[in-house]
C-alpha positions as semicolon CSV with decimal commas, in nm:
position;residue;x (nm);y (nm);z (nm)
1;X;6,380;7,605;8,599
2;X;6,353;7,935;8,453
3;X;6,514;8,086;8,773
4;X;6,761;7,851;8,768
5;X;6,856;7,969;8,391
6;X;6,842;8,332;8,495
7;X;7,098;8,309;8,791
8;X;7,341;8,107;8,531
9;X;7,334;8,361;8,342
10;X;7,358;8,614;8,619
11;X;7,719;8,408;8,704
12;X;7,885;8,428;8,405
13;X;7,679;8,689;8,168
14;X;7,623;8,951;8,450
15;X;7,373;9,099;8,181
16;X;7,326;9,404;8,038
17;X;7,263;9,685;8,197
18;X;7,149;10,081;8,072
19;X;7,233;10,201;8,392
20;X;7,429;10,573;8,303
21;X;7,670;10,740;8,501
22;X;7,940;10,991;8,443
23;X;8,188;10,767;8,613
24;X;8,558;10,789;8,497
25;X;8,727;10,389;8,499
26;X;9,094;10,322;8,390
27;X;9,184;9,979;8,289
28;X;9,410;9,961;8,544
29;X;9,129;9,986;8,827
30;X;9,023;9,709;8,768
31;X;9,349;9,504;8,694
32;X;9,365;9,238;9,005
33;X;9,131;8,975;9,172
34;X;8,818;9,043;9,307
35;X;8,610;8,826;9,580
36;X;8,209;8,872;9,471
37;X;7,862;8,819;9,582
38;X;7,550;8,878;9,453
39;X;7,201;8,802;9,571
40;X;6,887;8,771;9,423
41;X;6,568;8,630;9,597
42;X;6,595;8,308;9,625
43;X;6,964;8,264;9,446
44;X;7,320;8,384;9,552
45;X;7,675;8,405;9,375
46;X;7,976;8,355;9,558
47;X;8,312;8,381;9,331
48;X;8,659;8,516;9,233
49;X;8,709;8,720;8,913
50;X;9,088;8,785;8,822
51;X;9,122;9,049;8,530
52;X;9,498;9,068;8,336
53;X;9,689;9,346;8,201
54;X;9,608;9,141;7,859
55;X;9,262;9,156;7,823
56;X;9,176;8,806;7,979
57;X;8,959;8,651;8,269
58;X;8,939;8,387;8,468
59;X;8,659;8,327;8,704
60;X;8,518;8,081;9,003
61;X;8,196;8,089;9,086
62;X;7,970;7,901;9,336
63;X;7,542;7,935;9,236
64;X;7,329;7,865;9,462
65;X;6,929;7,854;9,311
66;X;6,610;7,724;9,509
67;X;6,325;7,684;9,295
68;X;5,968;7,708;9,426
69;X;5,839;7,374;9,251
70;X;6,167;7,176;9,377
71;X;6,249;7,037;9,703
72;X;6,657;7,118;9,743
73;X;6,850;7,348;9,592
74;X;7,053;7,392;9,288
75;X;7,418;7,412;9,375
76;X;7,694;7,466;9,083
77;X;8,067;7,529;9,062
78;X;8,114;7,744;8,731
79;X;8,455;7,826;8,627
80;X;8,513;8,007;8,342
81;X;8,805;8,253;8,091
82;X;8,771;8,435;7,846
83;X;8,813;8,826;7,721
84;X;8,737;9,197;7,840
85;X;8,697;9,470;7,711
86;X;8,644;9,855;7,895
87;X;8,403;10,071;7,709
88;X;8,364;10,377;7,923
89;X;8,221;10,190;8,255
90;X;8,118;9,912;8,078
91;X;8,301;9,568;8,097
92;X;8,246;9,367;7,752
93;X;8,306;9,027;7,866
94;X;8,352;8,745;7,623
95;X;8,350;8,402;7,771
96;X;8,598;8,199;7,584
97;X;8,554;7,813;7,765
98;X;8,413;7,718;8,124
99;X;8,363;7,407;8,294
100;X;8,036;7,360;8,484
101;X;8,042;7,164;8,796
102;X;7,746;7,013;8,983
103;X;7,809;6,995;9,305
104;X;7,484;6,765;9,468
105;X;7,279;6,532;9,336
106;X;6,936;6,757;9,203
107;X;7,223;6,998;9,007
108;X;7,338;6,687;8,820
109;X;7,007;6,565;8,613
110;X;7,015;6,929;8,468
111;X;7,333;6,970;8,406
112;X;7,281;6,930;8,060
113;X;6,995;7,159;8,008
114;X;7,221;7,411;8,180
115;X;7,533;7,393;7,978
116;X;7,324;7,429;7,660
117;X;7,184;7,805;7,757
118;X;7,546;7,857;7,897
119;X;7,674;7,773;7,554
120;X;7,365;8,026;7,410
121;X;7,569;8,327;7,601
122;X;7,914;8,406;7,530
123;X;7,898;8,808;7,601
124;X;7,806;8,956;7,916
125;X;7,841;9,358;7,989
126;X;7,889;9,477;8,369
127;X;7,839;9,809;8,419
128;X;8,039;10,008;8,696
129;X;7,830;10,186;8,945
130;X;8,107;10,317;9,164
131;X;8,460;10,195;9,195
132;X;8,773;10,277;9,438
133;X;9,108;10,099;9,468
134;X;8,938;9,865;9,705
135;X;8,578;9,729;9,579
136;X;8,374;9,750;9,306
137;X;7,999;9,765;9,294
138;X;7,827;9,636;8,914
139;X;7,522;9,587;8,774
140;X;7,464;9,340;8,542
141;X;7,121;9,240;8,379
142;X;6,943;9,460;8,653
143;X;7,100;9,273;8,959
144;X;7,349;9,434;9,220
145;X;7,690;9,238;9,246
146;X;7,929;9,346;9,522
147;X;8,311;9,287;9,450
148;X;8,604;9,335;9,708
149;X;8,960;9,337;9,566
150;X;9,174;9,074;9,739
151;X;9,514;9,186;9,856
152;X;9,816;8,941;9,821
């Protein structure tokens, strides 16, 4: 269960990280929608973050958790908007509302238990490791997320 808690968090928090860099990010870098994954042992994160001109989010993400004492896998649908903020290459996320979707039966008896620690974290900070007009790479509560920026 605690895994399962962590990669929540790790889907819509993204952490905090102290990782330091002399990177130089513009707002307008990271303006757009990007298609993520992350991976962690035994969980993944599949999504789409879009990021407006304004200051708002809006995100999709599919979590995937196996936990060692469960037979099955967790499997959730999070989508989520809120706020952002850039402080230097740090993104200050503030997570306004989300829906949490369970999407098979073992995800739905702790669906509960999971909105309540969602409800716990509102702010998440992603910090930029490197960045080009094309994909991002973050790292958010110690764990790597890959973004690519989707072109329409």
């Amino acid at each position: 269960m605690k895994k399962l808690t962590m990669c929540i968090l790790m889907v819509l928090l993204s952490g905090c990280s102290n990782l330091k860099t002399s990177l130089v990010i513009k707002e307008e870098m990271l303006i757009g929608t990007w298609e993520c994954v992350s991976f962690n042992h035994d969980s993944s994160l599949e999504g789409q973050t879009t990021y407006f001109n304004e200051g708002g989010f809006d995100k999709q993400t599919t979590m995937r958790q196996k936990v060692a004492d469960v037979k099955g896998e967790f499997l959730y649908q999070v989508n989520s908007s809120g706020t952002w903020k850039l402080k230097g290459n740090t993104v200050h996320e503030t997570m306004g509302k989300y829906e949490l979707i369970p999407l098979n039966e073992l995800s739905i008896a702790f669906e509960d238990v999971i909105k309540k620690k969602l409800d716990q974290y509102k702010k998440s900070y992603l910090t930029v490791v490197t960045i080009d007009e094309s994909k991002i790479n973050w790292m958010g509560n110690g764990i790597p997320m890959s973004c690519n920026k989707v072109v329409k």
